[in-house]
PDB file of C-alpha atoms and ligand atoms in Angstrom:
ATOM      1  CA  UNK A 159       0.356   0.005  -0.078  1.00 44.00           C
ATOM      2  CA  UNK A 160       1.205   3.554  -1.145  1.00 44.00           C
ATOM      3  CA  UNK A 161       1.986   5.751   2.491  1.00 44.00           C
ATOM      4  CA  UNK A 162       0.969   9.588   1.238  1.00 43.00           C
ATOM      5  CA  UNK A 163       0.763  11.051   4.343  1.00 50.00           C
ATOM      6  CA  UNK A 164       0.146  14.724   3.131  1.00 56.00           C
ATOM      7  CA  UNK A 165      -3.161  13.589   0.345  1.00 68.00           C
ATOM      8  CA  UNK A 166      -4.584  16.958  -0.364  1.00 70.00           C
ATOM      9  CA  UNK A 167      -8.190  16.942  -0.180  1.00 73.00           C
ATOM     10  CA  UNK A 168      -9.443  17.586  -3.746  1.00 74.00           C
ATOM     11  CA  UNK A 169     -12.852  17.192  -5.968  1.00 73.00           C
ATOM     12  CA  UNK A 170     -10.595  17.033  -9.048  1.00 73.00           C
ATOM     13  CA  UNK A 171      -8.742  14.220  -7.474  1.00 72.00           C
ATOM     14  CA  UNK A 172     -12.404  12.547  -7.043  1.00 71.00           C
ATOM     15  CA  UNK A 173     -14.166  13.235 -10.144  1.00 70.00           C
ATOM     16  CA  UNK A 174     -10.802  10.988 -11.520  1.00 68.00           C
ATOM     17  CA  UNK A 175     -10.902   8.352  -9.335  1.00 65.00           C
ATOM     18  CA  UNK A 176     -14.823   8.005  -8.695  1.00 61.00           C
ATOM     19  CA  UNK A 177     -15.069   6.455 -12.375  1.00 60.00           C
ATOM     20  CA  UNK A 178     -15.718   2.637 -12.808  1.00 53.00           C
ATOM     21  CA  UNK A 179     -16.961   2.263  -9.293  1.00 58.00           C
ATOM     22  CA  UNK A 180     -13.516   2.426  -7.521  1.00 86.00           C
ATOM     23  CA  UNK A 181     -14.523   4.478  -4.260  1.00 91.00           C
ATOM     24  CA  UNK A 182     -18.029   3.330  -2.162  1.00 95.00           C
ATOM     25  CA  UNK A 183     -19.969   4.550   0.612  1.00 97.00           C
ATOM     26  CA  UNK A 184     -20.026   3.495   3.878  1.00 98.00           C
ATOM     27  CA  UNK A 185     -20.878   4.228   7.671  1.00 98.00           C
ATOM     28  CA  UNK A 186     -20.622   2.875  10.626  1.00 98.00           C
ATOM     29  CA  UNK A 187     -21.112   3.408  14.695  1.00 97.00           C
ATOM     30  CA  UNK A 188     -20.408   2.451  17.977  1.00 96.00           C
ATOM     31  CA  UNK A 189     -20.926   3.554  21.630  1.00 95.00           C
ATOM     32  CA  UNK A 190     -17.990   2.536  24.004  1.00 94.00           C
ATOM     33  CA  UNK A 191     -16.755   4.741  26.171  1.00 94.00           C
ATOM     34  CA  UNK A 192     -13.529   6.469  25.478  1.00 96.00           C
ATOM     35  CA  UNK A 193     -11.464   8.178  27.466  1.00 95.00           C
ATOM     36  CA  UNK A 194      -9.038  10.570  25.089  1.00 96.00           C
ATOM     37  CA  UNK A 195     -11.279  11.567  22.221  1.00 97.00           C
ATOM     38  CA  UNK A 196      -8.476  13.652  20.623  1.00 97.00           C
ATOM     39  CA  UNK A 197      -5.860  10.714  20.536  1.00 97.00           C
ATOM     40  CA  UNK A 198      -8.681   8.329  18.425  1.00 97.00           C
ATOM     41  CA  UNK A 199      -9.048  11.728  16.447  1.00 97.00           C
ATOM     42  CA  UNK A 200      -5.489  12.253  15.753  1.00 97.00           C
ATOM     43  CA  UNK A 201      -5.418   8.142  14.539  1.00 97.00           C
ATOM     44  CA  UNK A 202      -8.493   8.296  12.506  1.00 97.00           C
ATOM     45  CA  UNK A 203      -7.532  11.505  11.084  1.00 96.00           C
ATOM     46  CA  UNK A 204      -4.218   9.951  10.105  1.00 95.00           C
ATOM     47  CA  UNK A 205      -5.826   6.755   8.767  1.00 96.00           C
ATOM     48  CA  UNK A 206      -7.873   9.198   6.915  1.00 96.00           C
ATOM     49  CA  UNK A 207      -4.694  10.703   4.675  1.00 93.00           C
ATOM     50  CA  UNK A 208      -3.166   7.723   4.450  1.00 93.00           C
ATOM     51  CA  UNK A 209      -5.915   5.874   2.737  1.00 93.00           C
ATOM     52  CA  UNK A 210      -7.913   8.795   0.730  1.00 91.00           C
ATOM     53  CA  UNK A 211     -10.796   8.457   2.869  1.00 95.00           C
ATOM     54  CA  UNK A 212     -13.425  11.500   2.808  1.00 95.00           C
ATOM     55  CA  UNK A 213     -16.496  11.999   5.247  1.00 97.00           C
ATOM     56  CA  UNK A 214     -17.795  12.967   7.881  1.00 98.00           C
ATOM     57  CA  UNK A 215     -16.313  11.914  11.356  1.00 98.00           C
ATOM     58  CA  UNK A 216     -17.350  12.256  14.773  1.00 98.00           C
ATOM     59  CA  UNK A 217     -15.807  11.535  18.037  1.00 98.00           C
ATOM     60  CA  UNK A 218     -16.897  11.745  21.687  1.00 96.00           C
ATOM     61  CA  UNK A 219     -16.468  10.148  24.981  1.00 95.00           C
ATOM     62  CA  UNK A 220     -19.651   8.088  23.876  1.00 94.00           C
ATOM     63  CA  UNK A 221     -18.283   6.214  21.032  1.00 96.00           C
ATOM     64  CA  UNK A 222     -17.687   7.143  17.559  1.00 98.00           C
ATOM     65  CA  UNK A 223     -19.865   7.894  14.055  1.00 98.00           C
ATOM     66  CA  UNK A 224     -18.260   7.627  10.747  1.00 98.00           C
ATOM     67  CA  UNK A 225     -20.099   8.525   7.413  1.00 98.00           C
ATOM     68  CA  UNK A 226     -17.326   7.964   4.844  1.00 98.00           C
ATOM     69  CA  UNK A 227     -16.473   7.279   0.610  1.00 95.00           C
ATOM     70  CA  UNK A 228     -13.651   5.544   0.444  1.00 95.00           C
ATOM     71  CA  UNK A 229     -11.874   3.053  -2.080  1.00 93.00           C
ATOM     72  CA  UNK A 230     -13.304   0.549  -2.512  1.00 94.00           C
ATOM     73  CA  UNK A 231     -10.248  -1.539  -2.627  1.00 94.00           C
ATOM     74  CA  UNK A 232      -9.467  -0.549   0.906  1.00 96.00           C
ATOM     75  CA  UNK A 233     -12.098  -2.035   2.314  1.00 97.00           C
ATOM     76  CA  UNK A 234     -10.772  -4.810   3.959  1.00 97.00           C
ATOM     77  CA  UNK A 235      -7.501  -3.021   5.201  1.00 97.00           C
ATOM     78  CA  UNK A 236      -9.930  -0.034   6.809  1.00 98.00           C
ATOM     79  CA  UNK A 237     -11.807  -2.421   8.531  1.00 97.00           C
ATOM     80  CA  UNK A 238      -8.915  -3.839  10.256  1.00 97.00           C
ATOM     81  CA  UNK A 239      -7.442  -0.557  10.967  1.00 97.00           C
ATOM     82  CA  UNK A 240     -10.786   0.245  12.740  1.00 97.00           C
ATOM     83  CA  UNK A 241     -10.684  -2.438  14.533  1.00 97.00           C
ATOM     84  CA  UNK A 242      -7.683  -1.990  15.846  1.00 96.00           C
ATOM     85  CA  UNK A 243      -8.286   1.498  17.441  1.00 96.00           C
ATOM     86  CA  UNK A 244      -9.749  -0.113  20.749  1.00 96.00           C
ATOM     87  CA  UNK A 245     -10.845  -3.216  21.908  1.00 95.00           C
ATOM     88  CA  UNK A 246     -14.449  -2.163  21.689  1.00 96.00           C
ATOM     89  CA  UNK A 247     -14.337  -1.565  17.637  1.00 97.00           C
ATOM     90  CA  UNK A 248     -12.983  -5.314  17.500  1.00 95.00           C
ATOM     91  CA  UNK A 249     -15.414  -6.482  14.423  1.00 90.00           C
ATOM     92  CA  UNK A 250     -17.628  -3.705  14.151  1.00 94.00           C
ATOM     93  CA  UNK A 251     -20.286  -3.649  11.646  1.00 94.00           C
ATOM     94  CA  UNK A 252     -19.894  -1.581   8.343  1.00 97.00           C
ATOM     95  CA  UNK A 253     -22.637  -0.647   6.776  1.00 97.00           C
ATOM     96  CA  UNK A 254     -21.929  -0.235   2.740  1.00 97.00           C
ATOM     97  CA  UNK A 255     -24.113   2.103   1.014  1.00 97.00           C
ATOM     98  CA  UNK A 256     -26.711   0.821  -1.211  1.00 96.00           C
ATOM     99  CA  UNK A 257     -25.931   3.437  -3.998  1.00 94.00           C
ATOM    100  CA  UNK A 258     -22.514   3.688  -4.425  1.00 93.00           C
ATOM    101  CA  UNK A 259     -23.039   5.283  -8.338  1.00 91.00           C
ATOM    102  CA  UNK A 260     -23.004   8.584  -6.650  1.00 91.00           C
ATOM    103  CA  UNK A 261     -20.456  10.106  -3.798  1.00 92.00           C
ATOM    104  CA  UNK A 262     -21.430  10.931  -0.263  1.00 95.00           C
ATOM    105  CA  UNK A 263     -18.415  13.080   0.383  1.00 94.00           C
ATOM    106  CA  UNK A 264     -15.772  15.744  -1.533  1.00 91.00           C
ATOM    107  CA  UNK A 265     -14.181  16.965   2.398  1.00 93.00           C
ATOM    108  CA  UNK A 266     -12.840  15.255   5.288  1.00 95.00           C
ATOM    109  CA  UNK A 267     -14.211  16.473   8.184  1.00 96.00           C
ATOM    110  CA  UNK A 268     -12.943  14.931  11.843  1.00 97.00           C
ATOM    111  CA  UNK A 269     -14.465  16.880  15.108  1.00 97.00           C
ATOM    112  CA  UNK A 270     -14.990  16.255  18.616  1.00 98.00           C
ATOM    113  CA  UNK A 271     -18.454  16.216  19.695  1.00 97.00           C
ATOM    114  CA  UNK A 272     -20.388  15.804  23.103  1.00 94.00           C
ATOM    115  CA  UNK A 273     -22.419  13.384  21.594  1.00 94.00           C
ATOM    116  CA  UNK A 274     -22.010  11.191  18.403  1.00 95.00           C
ATOM    117  CA  UNK A 275     -25.583  12.424  17.404  1.00 93.00           C
ATOM    118  CA  UNK A 276     -27.066  14.853  19.463  1.00 92.00           C
ATOM    119  CA  UNK A 277     -30.319  13.189  21.673  1.00 91.00           C
ATOM    120  CA  UNK A 278     -30.604  15.085  24.450  1.00 89.00           C
ATOM    121  CA  UNK A 279     -30.827  12.534  26.825  1.00 88.00           C
ATOM    122  CA  UNK A 280     -28.078  13.901  29.020  1.00 83.00           C
ATOM    123  CA  UNK A 281     -28.926  12.436  32.160  1.00 82.00           C
ATOM    124  CA  UNK A 282     -29.827   8.971  30.726  1.00 84.00           C
ATOM    125  CA  UNK A 283     -26.147   6.648  30.788  1.00 80.00           C
ATOM    126  CA  UNK A 284     -25.556   3.421  29.026  1.00 77.00           C
ATOM    127  CA  UNK A 285     -25.670   0.277  31.129  1.00 77.00           C
ATOM    128  CA  UNK A 286     -25.417  -3.424  30.625  1.00 79.00           C
ATOM    129  CA  UNK A 287     -29.255  -4.079  32.432  1.00 83.00           C
ATOM    130  CA  UNK A 288     -30.652  -3.590  29.229  1.00 89.00           C
ATOM    131  CA  UNK A 289     -29.112  -4.864  26.006  1.00 93.00           C
ATOM    132  CA  UNK A 290     -29.607  -4.187  22.158  1.00 95.00           C
ATOM    133  CA  UNK A 291     -32.271  -6.634  20.302  1.00 97.00           C
ATOM    134  CA  UNK A 292     -31.628  -6.934  16.567  1.00 97.00           C
ATOM    135  CA  UNK A 293     -33.295  -8.015  13.690  1.00 98.00           C
ATOM    136  CA  UNK A 294     -32.347  -9.390  10.646  1.00 98.00           C
ATOM    137  CA  UNK A 295     -34.705  -8.618   7.326  1.00 98.00           C
ATOM    138  CA  UNK A 296     -36.322 -12.161   7.487  1.00 98.00           C
ATOM    139  CA  UNK A 297     -37.422 -11.201  10.780  1.00 98.00           C
ATOM    140  CA  UNK A 298     -38.058  -7.996   9.728  1.00 98.00           C
ATOM    141  CA  UNK A 299     -40.732  -9.183   7.031  1.00 98.00           C
ATOM    142  CA  UNK A 300     -41.798 -11.346   9.425  1.00 97.00           C
ATOM    143  CA  UNK A 301     -42.814  -8.761  12.011  1.00 98.00           C
ATOM    144  CA  UNK A 302     -44.383  -6.879   9.265  1.00 97.00           C
ATOM    145  CA  UNK A 303     -47.137  -8.647   8.633  1.00 93.00           C
ATOM    146  CA  UNK A 304     -47.667  -9.510  12.564  1.00 96.00           C
ATOM    147  CA  UNK A 305     -50.381  -7.761  13.963  1.00 94.00           C
ATOM    148  CA  UNK A 306     -48.694  -7.434  17.362  1.00 96.00           C
ATOM    149  CA  UNK A 307     -45.930  -5.867  15.981  1.00 97.00           C
ATOM    150  CA  UNK A 308     -45.688  -2.090  15.601  1.00 96.00           C
ATOM    151  CA  UNK A 309     -42.825  -0.321  13.603  1.00 97.00           C
ATOM    152  CA  UNK A 310     -41.763   3.096  14.412  1.00 97.00           C
ATOM    153  CA  UNK A 311     -40.021   5.429  11.813  1.00 97.00           C
ATOM    154  CA  UNK A 312     -37.201   7.052  14.435  1.00 97.00           C
ATOM    155  CA  UNK A 313     -36.427   9.719  11.495  1.00 97.00           C
ATOM    156  CA  UNK A 314     -37.856  13.003  10.669  1.00 96.00           C
ATOM    157  CA  UNK A 315     -41.000  14.128   9.047  1.00 95.00           C
ATOM    158  CA  UNK A 316     -39.084  14.925   5.956  1.00 96.00           C
ATOM    159  CA  UNK A 317     -36.395  11.467   5.971  1.00 97.00           C
ATOM    160  CA  UNK A 318     -40.015   9.614   6.105  1.00 98.00           C
ATOM    161  CA  UNK A 319     -42.095  11.305   3.165  1.00 97.00           C
ATOM    162  CA  UNK A 320     -39.849   9.945   0.319  1.00 98.00           C
ATOM    163  CA  UNK A 321     -39.123   6.604   1.831  1.00 98.00           C
ATOM    164  CA  UNK A 322     -40.290   4.174   4.681  1.00 98.00           C
ATOM    165  CA  UNK A 323     -42.166   0.524   5.773  1.00 98.00           C
ATOM    166  CA  UNK A 324     -45.812   0.900   5.169  1.00 94.00           C
ATOM    167  CA  UNK A 325     -47.688   2.062   8.441  1.00 92.00           C
ATOM    168  CA  UNK A 326     -44.753   2.419  10.129  1.00 96.00           C
ATOM    169  CA  UNK A 327     -45.661   5.619  13.095  1.00 94.00           C
ATOM    170  CA  UNK A 328     -44.212   8.700  12.217  1.00 94.00           C
ATOM    171  CA  UNK A 329     -43.588  11.035  15.382  1.00 91.00           C
ATOM    172  CA  UNK A 330     -43.837  14.359  12.680  1.00 89.00           C
ATOM    173  CA  UNK A 331     -40.817  16.257  14.231  1.00 91.00           C
ATOM    174  CA  UNK A 332     -37.656  17.806  12.185  1.00 91.00           C
ATOM    175  CA  UNK A 333     -35.037  16.839  15.147  1.00 93.00           C
ATOM    176  CA  UNK A 334     -34.384  13.267  16.729  1.00 94.00           C
ATOM    177  CA  UNK A 335     -33.933  14.979  20.588  1.00 92.00           C
ATOM    178  CA  UNK A 336     -37.894  16.329  19.659  1.00 92.00           C
ATOM    179  CA  UNK A 337     -38.901  12.852  18.840  1.00 91.00           C
ATOM    180  CA  UNK A 338     -37.372  11.549  22.161  1.00 91.00           C
ATOM    181  CA  UNK A 339     -39.282  14.107  23.986  1.00 90.00           C
ATOM    182  CA  UNK A 340     -42.533  12.866  22.180  1.00 90.00           C
ATOM    183  CA  UNK A 341     -42.175   9.148  21.356  1.00 92.00           C
ATOM    184  CA  UNK A 342     -43.497   7.516  25.169  1.00 93.00           C
ATOM    185  CA  UNK A 343     -47.222   9.631  23.928  1.00 91.00           C
ATOM    186  CA  UNK A 344     -47.287   8.357  20.781  1.00 90.00           C
ATOM    187  CA  UNK A 345     -46.424   4.795  21.733  1.00 91.00           C
ATOM    188  CA  UNK A 346     -47.774   4.501  25.322  1.00 91.00           C
ATOM    189  CA  UNK A 347     -50.969   2.117  23.896  1.00 92.00           C
ATOM    190  CA  UNK A 348     -48.576  -0.143  22.564  1.00 93.00           C
ATOM    191  CA  UNK A 349     -46.549  -1.015  25.582  1.00 90.00           C
ATOM    192  CA  UNK A 350     -47.686  -4.844  25.134  1.00 91.00           C
ATOM    193  CA  UNK A 351     -46.901  -5.491  21.576  1.00 95.00           C
ATOM    194  CA  UNK A 352     -43.028  -6.098  20.107  1.00 97.00           C
ATOM    195  CA  UNK A 353     -41.969  -2.256  19.103  1.00 97.00           C
ATOM    196  CA  UNK A 354     -39.474  -2.390  16.328  1.00 98.00           C
ATOM    197  CA  UNK A 355     -37.456   0.957  15.565  1.00 98.00           C
ATOM    198  CA  UNK A 356     -35.713   1.554  12.519  1.00 98.00           C
ATOM    199  CA  UNK A 357     -33.761   4.177  11.293  1.00 98.00           C
ATOM    200  CA  UNK A 358     -31.016   5.372   8.445  1.00 98.00           C
ATOM    201  CA  UNK A 359     -28.233   3.396   9.532  1.00 97.00           C
ATOM    202  CA  UNK A 360     -29.279   2.022  13.017  1.00 97.00           C
ATOM    203  CA  UNK A 361     -27.717   5.145  15.103  1.00 97.00           C
ATOM    204  CA  UNK A 362     -30.614   6.561  15.910  1.00 96.00           C
ATOM    205  CA  UNK A 363     -31.826   3.302  17.386  1.00 97.00           C
ATOM    206  CA  UNK A 364     -29.353   2.514  19.907  1.00 95.00           C
ATOM    207  CA  UNK A 365     -29.416   4.197  22.664  1.00 92.00           C
ATOM    208  CA  UNK A 366     -33.353   4.854  22.002  1.00 95.00           C
ATOM    209  CA  UNK A 367     -33.732   1.056  22.510  1.00 95.00           C
ATOM    210  CA  UNK A 368     -32.069   1.201  26.095  1.00 94.00           C
ATOM    211  CA  UNK A 369     -34.051   4.078  26.618  1.00 93.00           C
ATOM    212  CA  UNK A 370     -37.043   3.211  25.919  1.00 94.00           C
ATOM    213  CA  UNK A 371     -36.569   0.048  28.273  1.00 93.00           C
ATOM    214  CA  UNK A 372     -35.395   1.858  31.173  1.00 92.00           C
ATOM    215  CA  UNK A 373     -39.133   3.550  30.807  1.00 92.00           C
ATOM    216  CA  UNK A 374     -40.552   0.001  31.667  1.00 92.00           C
ATOM    217  CA  UNK A 375     -40.742  -1.155  27.606  1.00 94.00           C
ATOM    218  CA  UNK A 376     -39.485  -4.698  27.786  1.00 91.00           C
ATOM    219  CA  UNK A 377     -40.185  -5.610  23.680  1.00 94.00           C
ATOM    220  CA  UNK A 378     -38.021  -3.393  21.846  1.00 97.00           C
ATOM    221  CA  UNK A 379     -36.251  -4.201  18.491  1.00 98.00           C
ATOM    222  CA  UNK A 380     -34.223  -2.730  16.099  1.00 98.00           C
ATOM    223  CA  UNK A 381     -32.870  -2.999  13.013  1.00 98.00           C
ATOM    224  CA  UNK A 382     -29.622  -4.224  12.539  1.00 97.00           C
ATOM    225  CA  UNK A 383     -27.882  -1.474  10.189  1.00 97.00           C
ATOM    226  CA  UNK A 384     -30.934  -0.028  10.080  1.00 98.00           C
ATOM    227  CA  UNK A 385     -32.811   0.931   6.328  1.00 98.00           C
ATOM    228  CA  UNK A 386     -29.163   0.145   5.122  1.00 98.00           C
ATOM    229  CA  UNK A 387     -28.940  -2.930   6.828  1.00 98.00           C
ATOM    230  CA  UNK A 388     -31.965  -4.444   6.513  1.00 98.00           C
ATOM    231  CA  UNK A 389     -31.794  -3.670   2.309  1.00 98.00           C
ATOM    232  CA  UNK A 390     -28.208  -5.132   2.106  1.00 98.00           C
ATOM    233  CA  UNK A 391     -28.931  -8.306   4.161  1.00 98.00           C
ATOM    234  CA  UNK A 392     -32.234  -8.424   1.747  1.00 98.00           C
ATOM    235  CA  UNK A 393     -30.599  -8.608  -1.339  1.00 98.00           C
ATOM    236  CA  UNK A 394     -27.418 -10.945   0.360  1.00 97.00           C
ATOM    237  CA  UNK A 395     -30.355 -13.487   1.444  1.00 98.00           C
ATOM    238  CA  UNK A 396     -32.666 -13.404  -1.876  1.00 97.00           C
ATOM    239  CA  UNK A 397     -35.448 -11.786   0.510  1.00 97.00           C
ATOM    240  CA  UNK A 398     -38.359  -9.630  -0.723  1.00 97.00           C
ATOM    241  CA  UNK A 399     -37.562  -6.386   0.463  1.00 98.00           C
ATOM    242  CA  UNK A 400     -40.724  -4.656   1.932  1.00 98.00           C
ATOM    243  CA  UNK A 401     -39.400  -0.529   2.375  1.00 98.00           C
ATOM    244  CA  UNK A 402     -40.624   1.610  -0.068  1.00 98.00           C
ATOM    245  CA  UNK A 403     -39.649   4.422  -1.932  1.00 98.00           C
ATOM    246  CA  UNK A 404     -36.097   6.352  -0.863  1.00 98.00           C
ATOM    247  CA  UNK A 405     -33.529   6.105   1.953  1.00 98.00           C
ATOM    248  CA  UNK A 406     -32.647   9.861   2.959  1.00 97.00           C
ATOM    249  CA  UNK A 407     -29.131   9.687   3.404  1.00 97.00           C
ATOM    250  CA  UNK A 408     -27.259  12.716   5.243  1.00 96.00           C
ATOM    251  CA  UNK A 409     -24.855  13.545   2.690  1.00 95.00           C
ATOM    252  CA  UNK A 410     -24.075  14.764  -0.858  1.00 93.00           C
ATOM    253  CA  UNK A 411     -26.298  12.406  -2.634  1.00 94.00           C
ATOM    254  CA  UNK A 412     -29.810  13.113  -0.410  1.00 94.00           C
ATOM    255  CA  UNK A 413     -31.276   9.724  -1.533  1.00 95.00           C
ATOM    256  CA  UNK A 414     -30.926   6.406  -2.203  1.00 97.00           C
ATOM    257  CA  UNK A 415     -33.560   4.571  -4.344  1.00 97.00           C
ATOM    258  CA  UNK A 416     -34.623   1.815  -3.019  1.00 97.00           C
ATOM    259  CA  UNK A 417     -38.190   0.944  -4.937  1.00 97.00           C
ATOM    260  CA  UNK A 418     -39.464   2.893  -7.401  1.00 97.00           C
ATOM    261  CA  UNK A 419     -42.316   3.899  -5.384  1.00 97.00           C
ATOM    262  CA  UNK A 420     -42.756   7.691  -5.429  1.00 98.00           C
ATOM    263  CA  UNK A 421     -44.100   8.763  -1.868  1.00 97.00           C
ATOM    264  CA  UNK A 422     -44.589  12.163  -1.910  1.00 98.00           C
ATOM    265  CA  UNK A 423     -45.590  15.748  -3.955  1.00 98.00           C
ATOM    266  CA  UNK A 424     -43.697  18.431  -5.543  1.00 98.00           C
ATOM    267  CA  UNK A 425     -43.611  21.429  -2.987  1.00 96.00           C
ATOM    268  CA  UNK A 426     -43.859  23.791  -6.050  1.00 95.00           C
ATOM    269  CA  UNK A 427     -46.469  22.040  -8.237  1.00 96.00           C
ATOM    270  CA  UNK A 428     -48.004  19.493  -6.180  1.00 96.00           C
ATOM    271  CA  UNK A 429     -47.221  16.892  -9.019  1.00 97.00           C
ATOM    272  CA  UNK A 430     -45.835  13.029  -7.294  1.00 97.00           C
ATOM    273  CA  UNK A 431     -42.231  13.629  -6.949  1.00 97.00           C
ATOM    274  CA  UNK A 432     -39.646  12.715  -4.431  1.00 96.00           C
ATOM    275  CA  UNK A 433     -36.055  15.082  -5.436  1.00 95.00           C
ATOM    276  CA  UNK A 434     -34.784  17.225  -2.824  1.00 95.00           C
ATOM    277  CA  UNK A 435     -32.761  20.212  -3.350  1.00 93.00           C
ATOM    278  CA  UNK A 436     -31.067  22.457  -1.370  1.00 93.00           C
ATOM    279  CA  UNK A 437     -32.306  26.101  -1.855  1.00 96.00           C
ATOM    280  CA  UNK A 438     -29.231  27.434  -4.166  1.00 95.00           C
ATOM    281  CA  UNK A 439     -29.821  30.794  -2.543  1.00 95.00           C
ATOM    282  CA  UNK A 440     -27.871  30.008   0.327  1.00 92.00           C
ATOM    283  CA  UNK A 441     -29.303  32.757   2.670  1.00 93.00           C
ATOM    284  CA  UNK A 442     -32.409  30.281   2.423  1.00 95.00           C
ATOM    285  CA  UNK A 443     -31.140  27.036   1.773  1.00 94.00           C
ATOM    286  CA  UNK A 444     -34.112  25.615   2.862  1.00 95.00           C
ATOM    287  CA  UNK A 445     -34.736  21.436   1.848  1.00 95.00           C
ATOM    288  CA  UNK A 446     -37.657  21.138  -0.166  1.00 96.00           C
ATOM    289  CA  UNK A 447     -38.847  18.322  -3.113  1.00 97.00           C
ATOM    290  CA  UNK A 448     -38.759  19.569  -6.930  1.00 97.00           C
ATOM    291  CA  UNK A 449     -40.287  17.466  -9.622  1.00 97.00           C
ATOM    292  CA  UNK A 450     -38.361  17.783 -13.320  1.00 95.00           C
ATOM    293  CA  UNK A 451     -40.856  20.159 -14.398  1.00 96.00           C
ATOM    294  CA  UNK A 452     -40.521  22.770 -12.111  1.00 96.00           C
ATOM    295  CA  UNK A 453     -37.030  22.127 -11.785  1.00 95.00           C
ATOM    296  CA  UNK A 454     -36.390  23.471 -15.569  1.00 94.00           C
ATOM    297  CA  UNK A 455     -38.956  26.739 -14.791  1.00 93.00           C
ATOM    298  CA  UNK A 456     -37.659  27.298 -10.677  1.00 92.00           C
ATOM    299  CA  UNK A 457     -33.840  25.858 -11.347  1.00 91.00           C
ATOM    300  CA  UNK A 458     -32.586  24.942  -8.315  1.00 93.00           C
ATOM    301  CA  UNK A 459     -34.422  27.573  -5.795  1.00 96.00           C
ATOM    302  CA  UNK A 460     -37.015  27.136  -3.698  1.00 96.00           C
ATOM    303  CA  UNK A 461     -39.082  30.387  -4.487  1.00 93.00           C
ATOM    304  CA  UNK A 462     -39.257  33.152  -7.181  1.00 90.00           C
ATOM    305  CA  UNK A 463     -38.674  35.153  -4.215  1.00 93.00           C
ATOM    306  CA  UNK A 464     -35.565  33.134  -3.823  1.00 94.00           C
ATOM    307  CA  UNK A 465     -34.127  33.528  -7.318  1.00 92.00           C
ATOM    308  CA  UNK A 466     -34.657  37.958  -7.021  1.00 92.00           C
ATOM    309  CA  UNK A 467     -32.985  37.629  -4.388  1.00 91.00           C
ATOM    310  CA  UNK A 468     -29.792  35.898  -5.363  1.00 91.00           C
ATOM    311  CA  UNK A 469     -29.942  37.605  -8.657  1.00 87.00           C
ATOM    312  CA  UNK A 470     -30.071  40.668  -7.050  1.00 85.00           C
ATOM    313  CA  UNK A 471     -27.263  40.619  -4.514  1.00 67.00           C
TER     314      UNK A 471
HETATM  315 ZN1   ZN B 759     -43.239  20.532  -9.369  1.00 86.03          ZN
HETATM  316 ZN1   ZN B 760     -35.229  29.487  -0.828  1.00 86.03          ZN
END
């Protein structure tokens, strides 16, 4: 392996190297106590430079959260290097993106954060009295048609809008910590049922399921690897896929297409559409759904007001 310690991050490099599916999108997370996040940060940064990893990485006293675009040929070596960073990272599960034809990140950001995902559960400490219970794709498919089970979408409303499991409960919030505040109000009547939590890659369900157990919910399950894990497991084992539409992702791609179902509407003309766009007017930058017709009329602006504001700067 060539070792380029002063690798310079630039988009041109990516464009050239992205052809022929040489690069793939990955995500992984783990909750565990990190005594000195600075040391882990330094090691991860050096690893990223050596192996030309692009992405967004959060390190905290409570664990790590990595979303990255990597060279496919380095997958095994990256997995090994991450496993070797800490004893709690041994055999870590890595989600490989479903859509690797588009790039997730074209820069690198490695940051130390208070939380690897902002949940607002500051007083809740992870302890060994509660255990995460994971489901594989076959178990998920069985429970989807079981009246004794209920699915809860742990993502935000704008994520759910373009793709979800049918009949999943949505808490209609736009931030995760709001959901955690509201969750018991939404699900108290299902306390005796099997509760299945899901999110994009699993991280949001990881702490939520333990927190729910602490609050008296005994039958709480989560999908291993979230939606991405479920889809990959279905593909691997040739099971039918019951997630409909697109999987929203928090990177440059904004979504991964899972099935051709279109579940949402254009915000400008109300035709069926599920393409998210960030308004190109920096002062607005709102995330909205825009169909192909409207993209020709409005370009990537959410409104005429933003178009005018942008051009009159
Ligand atoms: Zn439209
Ligand atoms: Zn706008």
